[in-house]
PDB file of C-alpha atoms in Angstrom:
ATOM      1  CA  MET Q   1       0.072 106.119 -15.418  1.00 53.00           C
ATOM      2  CA  THR Q   2      -1.811 105.653 -18.713  1.00 66.00           C
ATOM      3  CA  THR Q   3      -5.112 103.859 -18.577  1.00 85.00           C
ATOM      4  CA  VAL Q   4      -5.098 100.843 -20.871  1.00 91.00           C
ATOM      5  CA  PRO Q   5      -8.230 100.630 -22.973  1.00 95.00           C
ATOM      6  CA  THR Q   6     -10.095  97.336 -23.128  1.00 95.00           C
ATOM      7  CA  PHE Q   7     -10.003  95.203 -26.265  1.00 95.00           C
ATOM      8  CA  GLU Q   8     -13.628  96.233 -26.830  1.00 97.00           C
ATOM      9  CA  GLU Q   9     -12.654  99.918 -26.835  1.00 97.00           C
ATOM     10  CA  LEU Q  10      -9.560  99.266 -29.052  1.00 98.00           C
ATOM     11  CA  PHE Q  11     -11.568  97.346 -31.613  1.00 98.00           C
ATOM     12  CA  HIS Q  12     -14.538  99.708 -31.585  1.00 97.00           C
ATOM     13  CA  ASN Q  13     -12.199 102.657 -32.189  1.00 97.00           C
ATOM     14  CA  CYS Q  14     -10.187 100.831 -34.848  1.00 98.00           C
ATOM     15  CA  GLN Q  15     -10.983 102.052 -38.375  1.00 98.00           C
ATOM     16  CA  ARG Q  16      -8.678 100.141 -40.739  1.00 98.00           C
ATOM     17  CA  SER Q  17      -6.442  97.453 -39.286  1.00 98.00           C
ATOM     18  CA  ALA Q  18      -5.494  95.463 -36.246  1.00 98.00           C
ATOM     19  CA  VAL Q  19      -2.429  93.269 -36.409  1.00 98.00           C
ATOM     20  CA  HIS Q  20      -1.138  90.967 -33.686  1.00 98.00           C
ATOM     21  CA  LEU Q  21       2.340  89.418 -33.498  1.00 98.00           C
ATOM     22  CA  GLU Q  22       2.844  86.417 -31.210  1.00 98.00           C
ATOM     23  CA  MET Q  23       6.366  85.217 -30.546  1.00 97.00           C
ATOM     24  CA  ARG Q  24       6.117  82.877 -27.530  1.00 96.00           C
ATOM     25  CA  ASP Q  25       5.840  79.098 -27.575  1.00 95.00           C
ATOM     26  CA  GLY Q  26       3.485  79.034 -24.613  1.00 94.00           C
ATOM     27  CA  TYR Q  27       0.934  81.296 -23.013  1.00 93.00           C
ATOM     28  CA  MET Q  28      -1.117  81.026 -19.836  1.00 89.00           C
ATOM     29  CA  LYS Q  29      -0.786  77.252 -19.349  1.00 87.00           C
ATOM     30  CA  SER Q  30      -3.216  77.606 -16.458  1.00 90.00           C
ATOM     31  CA  ASP Q  31      -5.961  78.565 -18.966  1.00 92.00           C
ATOM     32  CA  PRO Q  32      -8.892  76.191 -18.388  1.00 94.00           C
ATOM     33  CA  ALA Q  33      -9.331  75.724 -22.155  1.00 95.00           C
ATOM     34  CA  PHE Q  34      -5.714  74.591 -22.512  1.00 96.00           C
ATOM     35  CA  ILE Q  35      -6.068  72.296 -19.478  1.00 96.00           C
ATOM     36  CA  ASP Q  36      -9.235  70.744 -20.920  1.00 97.00           C
ATOM     37  CA  TRP Q  37      -7.630  70.342 -24.360  1.00 97.00           C
ATOM     38  CA  SER Q  38      -4.550  68.724 -22.745  1.00 97.00           C
ATOM     39  CA  ALA Q  39      -6.883  66.288 -21.019  1.00 97.00           C
ATOM     40  CA  GLY Q  40      -8.447  65.342 -24.363  1.00 97.00           C
ATOM     41  CA  ARG Q  41     -11.691  67.242 -23.988  1.00 96.00           C
ATOM     42  CA  THR Q  42     -13.286  68.813 -26.996  1.00 94.00           C
ATOM     43  CA  ILE Q  43     -12.975  72.577 -27.204  1.00 93.00           C
ATOM     44  CA  GLU Q  44     -15.875  74.535 -28.691  1.00 94.00           C
ATOM     45  CA  PRO Q  45     -14.476  78.016 -29.483  1.00 94.00           C
ATOM     46  CA  ALA Q  46     -17.957  79.682 -29.693  1.00 91.00           C
ATOM     47  CA  GLN Q  47     -18.660  78.542 -26.156  1.00 93.00           C
ATOM     48  CA  ARG Q  48     -15.238  79.369 -24.730  1.00 94.00           C
ATOM     49  CA  TRP Q  49     -14.573  82.612 -26.469  1.00 96.00           C
ATOM     50  CA  GLY Q  50     -17.938  83.907 -27.688  1.00 96.00           C
ATOM     51  CA  ASP Q  51     -17.108  87.523 -26.732  1.00 96.00           C
ATOM     52  CA  TRP Q  52     -13.907  87.436 -28.819  1.00 96.00           C
ATOM     53  CA  LEU Q  53     -15.723  85.924 -31.796  1.00 96.00           C
ATOM     54  CA  ARG Q  54     -18.389  88.606 -31.602  1.00 97.00           C
ATOM     55  CA  LEU Q  55     -15.932  91.476 -31.178  1.00 98.00           C
ATOM     56  CA  VAL Q  56     -13.669  90.472 -34.076  1.00 98.00           C
ATOM     57  CA  SER Q  57     -16.603  89.489 -36.280  1.00 97.00           C
ATOM     58  CA  GLU Q  58     -18.223  92.914 -35.737  1.00 98.00           C
ATOM     59  CA  SER Q  59     -14.922  94.653 -36.536  1.00 98.00           C
ATOM     60  CA  THR Q  60     -14.265  92.701 -39.731  1.00 98.00           C
ATOM     61  CA  ALA Q  61     -17.836  93.161 -40.810  1.00 97.00           C
ATOM     62  CA  ARG Q  62     -17.331  96.957 -40.772  1.00 97.00           C
ATOM     63  CA  GLY Q  63     -14.125  96.645 -42.814  1.00 98.00           C
ATOM     64  CA  VAL Q  64     -11.354  96.328 -40.253  1.00 98.00           C
ATOM     65  CA  GLU Q  65      -8.647  93.967 -41.493  1.00 98.00           C
ATOM     66  CA  VAL Q  66      -7.534  91.757 -38.562  1.00 98.00           C
ATOM     67  CA  ARG Q  67      -4.297  89.804 -39.108  1.00 98.00           C
ATOM     68  CA  ARG Q  68      -2.434  87.565 -36.650  1.00 98.00           C
ATOM     69  CA  ALA Q  69       1.111  86.215 -37.224  1.00 98.00           C
ATOM     70  CA  ARG Q  70       2.676  83.556 -35.024  1.00 98.00           C
ATOM     71  CA  ILE Q  71       6.358  82.865 -34.852  1.00 98.00           C
ATOM     72  CA  VAL Q  72       6.829  79.337 -33.518  1.00 98.00           C
ATOM     73  CA  SER Q  73       9.660  76.992 -32.669  1.00 97.00           C
ATOM     74  CA  GLU Q  74       9.572  73.660 -34.474  1.00 97.00           C
ATOM     75  CA  PRO Q  75       8.768  71.023 -33.448  1.00 97.00           C
ATOM     76  CA  ILE Q  76       5.926  72.933 -31.920  1.00 97.00           C
ATOM     77  CA  SER Q  77       5.104  72.989 -28.178  1.00 96.00           C
ATOM     78  CA  ALA Q  78       1.923  71.457 -26.824  1.00 96.00           C
ATOM     79  CA  TYR Q  79       0.507  74.966 -26.317  1.00 96.00           C
ATOM     80  CA  ILE Q  80       1.140  75.908 -29.996  1.00 97.00           C
ATOM     81  CA  ARG Q  81      -0.521  72.672 -31.086  1.00 97.00           C
ATOM     82  CA  PHE Q  82      -3.546  73.717 -28.950  1.00 97.00           C
ATOM     83  CA  GLU Q  83      -3.514  77.175 -30.631  1.00 96.00           C
ATOM     84  CA  TYR Q  84      -3.247  75.611 -34.029  1.00 97.00           C
ATOM     85  CA  GLU Q  85      -6.185  73.289 -33.330  1.00 96.00           C
ATOM     86  CA  VAL Q  86      -8.532  76.045 -32.130  1.00 97.00           C
ATOM     87  CA  THR Q  87      -7.478  78.648 -34.757  1.00 97.00           C
ATOM     88  CA  GLU Q  88      -9.997  77.582 -37.412  1.00 97.00           C
ATOM     89  CA  GLY Q  89     -12.989  77.685 -35.069  1.00 96.00           C
ATOM     90  CA  LEU Q  90     -11.847  80.818 -33.208  1.00 97.00           C
ATOM     91  CA  ASN Q  91      -9.661  83.191 -35.162  1.00 97.00           C
ATOM     92  CA  ILE Q  92     -10.575  82.264 -38.757  1.00 98.00           C
ATOM     93  CA  ALA Q  93     -14.277  81.938 -37.900  1.00 97.00           C
ATOM     94  CA  ALA Q  94     -14.161  85.474 -36.435  1.00 97.00           C
ATOM     95  CA  GLY Q  95     -12.710  86.857 -39.676  1.00 97.00           C
ATOM     96  CA  GLU Q  96      -8.999  87.048 -38.748  1.00 98.00           C
ATOM     97  CA  GLN Q  97      -6.316  86.122 -41.212  1.00 98.00           C
ATOM     98  CA  VAL Q  98      -3.705  83.975 -39.532  1.00 98.00           C
ATOM     99  CA  ARG Q  99      -0.190  83.029 -40.657  1.00 98.00           C
ATOM    100  CA  TRP Q 100       2.531  80.889 -39.112  1.00 98.00           C
ATOM    101  CA  LEU Q 101       6.332  81.337 -39.373  1.00 98.00           C
ATOM    102  CA  SER Q 102       8.962  78.945 -38.188  1.00 98.00           C
ATOM    103  CA  ARG Q 103      11.392  80.666 -35.790  1.00 98.00           C
ATOM    104  CA  ARG Q 104      14.220  79.412 -38.030  1.00 97.00           C
ATOM    105  CA  ASP Q 105      12.816  81.595 -40.846  1.00 98.00           C
ATOM    106  CA  ALA Q 106      12.590  84.696 -38.598  1.00 98.00           C
ATOM    107  CA  THR Q 107      16.273  84.991 -37.711  1.00 97.00           C
ATOM    108  CA  SER Q 108      16.969  87.885 -40.079  1.00 97.00           C
ATOM    109  CA  ILE Q 109      13.932  89.904 -39.060  1.00 98.00           C
ATOM    110  CA  ALA Q 110      14.369  92.767 -36.603  1.00 96.00           C
ATOM    111  CA  LEU Q 111      11.696  92.064 -33.968  1.00 97.00           C
ATOM    112  CA  PRO Q 112      10.498  94.010 -30.935  1.00 97.00           C
ATOM    113  CA  GLY Q 113      11.108  92.356 -27.566  1.00 96.00           C
ATOM    114  CA  ASN Q 114       7.412  91.704 -26.845  1.00 97.00           C
ATOM    115  CA  ASP Q 115       4.249  90.463 -28.458  1.00 98.00           C
ATOM    116  CA  PHE Q 116       2.005  93.291 -29.499  1.00 98.00           C
ATOM    117  CA  TRP Q 117      -1.180  94.453 -31.145  1.00 98.00           C
ATOM    118  CA  LEU Q 118      -0.939  97.398 -33.516  1.00 98.00           C
ATOM    119  CA  PHE Q 119      -4.165  99.337 -34.227  1.00 98.00           C
ATOM    120  CA  ASP Q 120      -4.483 101.548 -37.306  1.00 98.00           C
ATOM    121  CA  SER Q 121      -0.652 101.732 -37.579  1.00 97.00           C
ATOM    122  CA  GLY Q 122      -0.445 104.087 -34.654  1.00 97.00           C
ATOM    123  CA  LEU Q 123      -1.434 102.628 -31.303  1.00 98.00           C
ATOM    124  CA  VAL Q 124       0.617  99.729 -29.954  1.00 98.00           C
ATOM    125  CA  LEU Q 125      -0.689  97.526 -27.219  1.00 98.00           C
ATOM    126  CA  VAL Q 126       2.386  95.754 -25.815  1.00 97.00           C
ATOM    127  CA  ASN Q 127       1.786  92.427 -24.075  1.00 95.00           C
ATOM    128  CA  HIS Q 128       4.050  91.736 -21.125  1.00 95.00           C
ATOM    129  CA  PHE Q 129       4.295  88.120 -19.905  1.00 94.00           C
ATOM    130  CA  ASP Q 130       6.214  86.366 -17.154  1.00 92.00           C
ATOM    131  CA  GLY Q 131       8.648  83.518 -17.943  1.00 90.00           C
ATOM    132  CA  ASP Q 132       5.813  80.923 -17.806  1.00 88.00           C
ATOM    133  CA  GLY Q 133       3.655  82.819 -20.319  1.00 90.00           C
ATOM    134  CA  ASP Q 134       1.178  84.310 -17.851  1.00 88.00           C
ATOM    135  CA  SER Q 135       0.017  87.771 -18.705  1.00 92.00           C
ATOM    136  CA  LEU Q 136       1.481  90.498 -16.428  1.00 93.00           C
ATOM    137  CA  GLU Q 137       0.158  93.670 -18.003  1.00 94.00           C
ATOM    138  CA  HIS Q 138      -0.602  95.574 -21.198  1.00 95.00           C
ATOM    139  CA  GLU Q 139       1.114  98.793 -22.019  1.00 96.00           C
ATOM    140  CA  VAL Q 140      -0.136 101.375 -24.541  1.00 97.00           C
ATOM    141  CA  VAL Q 141       2.540 103.055 -26.654  1.00 97.00           C
ATOM    142  CA  THR Q 142       1.765 105.798 -29.201  1.00 96.00           C
ATOM    143  CA  ASP Q 143       5.367 106.736 -29.970  1.00 97.00           C
ATOM    144  CA  PRO Q 144       5.508 106.828 -33.837  1.00 98.00           C
ATOM    145  CA  GLU Q 145       8.946 105.150 -33.898  1.00 97.00           C
ATOM    146  CA  VAL Q 146       7.703 102.181 -31.862  1.00 98.00           C
ATOM    147  CA  ALA Q 147       4.626 101.928 -34.058  1.00 98.00           C
ATOM    148  CA  LYS Q 148       6.868 102.001 -37.125  1.00 98.00           C
ATOM    149  CA  LEU Q 149       9.117  99.272 -35.730  1.00 98.00           C
ATOM    150  CA  CYS Q 150       6.116  97.057 -34.879  1.00 98.00           C
ATOM    151  CA  ALA Q 151       4.536  97.619 -38.306  1.00 98.00           C
ATOM    152  CA  SER Q 152       7.762  96.816 -40.105  1.00 98.00           C
ATOM    153  CA  ALA Q 153       8.386  93.688 -38.017  1.00 98.00           C
ATOM    154  CA  PHE Q 154       4.828  92.475 -38.487  1.00 98.00           C
ATOM    155  CA  GLU Q 155       4.918  92.952 -42.307  1.00 98.00           C
ATOM    156  CA  ALA Q 156       8.261  91.227 -42.609  1.00 98.00           C
ATOM    157  CA  VAL Q 157       6.892  88.277 -40.652  1.00 98.00           C
ATOM    158  CA  TRP Q 158       3.584  88.284 -42.610  1.00 98.00           C
ATOM    159  CA  GLU Q 159       5.448  88.216 -45.955  1.00 98.00           C
ATOM    160  CA  ARG Q 160       7.428  85.114 -44.968  1.00 98.00           C
ATOM    161  CA  ALA Q 161       4.711  83.292 -43.043  1.00 98.00           C
ATOM    162  CA  VAL Q 162       2.468  80.528 -44.252  1.00 98.00           C
ATOM    163  CA  PRO Q 163      -1.331  80.964 -44.240  1.00 98.00           C
ATOM    164  CA  HIS Q 164      -3.091  78.881 -41.598  1.00 98.00           C
ATOM    165  CA  GLU Q 165      -4.743  76.591 -44.127  1.00 97.00           C
ATOM    166  CA  ALA Q 166      -1.332  75.704 -45.644  1.00 98.00           C
ATOM    167  CA  TYR Q 167       0.657  75.428 -42.426  1.00 98.00           C
ATOM    168  CA  ARG Q 168       1.463  71.896 -41.254  1.00 95.00           C
ATOM    169  CA  PRO Q 169       2.817  71.818 -37.680  1.00 92.00           C
ATOM    170  CA  VAL Q 170       6.026  69.882 -37.306  1.00 82.00           C
TER     171      VAL Q 170
END
């Protein structure tokens, strides 16, 4: 069995680019931040996700381009609204570029079956979730054909997607 590196290791070893494609309408609904947001509490990304902010900020500061694309059903789910509302203070503040694509506009794009991270166009970290969006495991794939599929899918989504600052959730 292959040992899965931590995000810290993946980002520290990353030289050029890290891209993330999200395709689910809900993730880890048991997440305390989502529960607090659902209850109307204010979410402070720097307090909740300080390690992520630091990790991505350090990576972008040394020249790594970090891009995240989200394919979403519209009207959007409560979880996606939560993601949208914390994106500015979390992902954008850390230096990520974020774009959104309506699932309707993704129909003609060949997509892999799972969300993934792609580091330096060669290492794919596949995210496996259960039906409720809870994380099951991460899988590392270095097969060049899988990396090529993921890169192609990401770029096709990225080209059609709307930048975060221009996206208006339905």
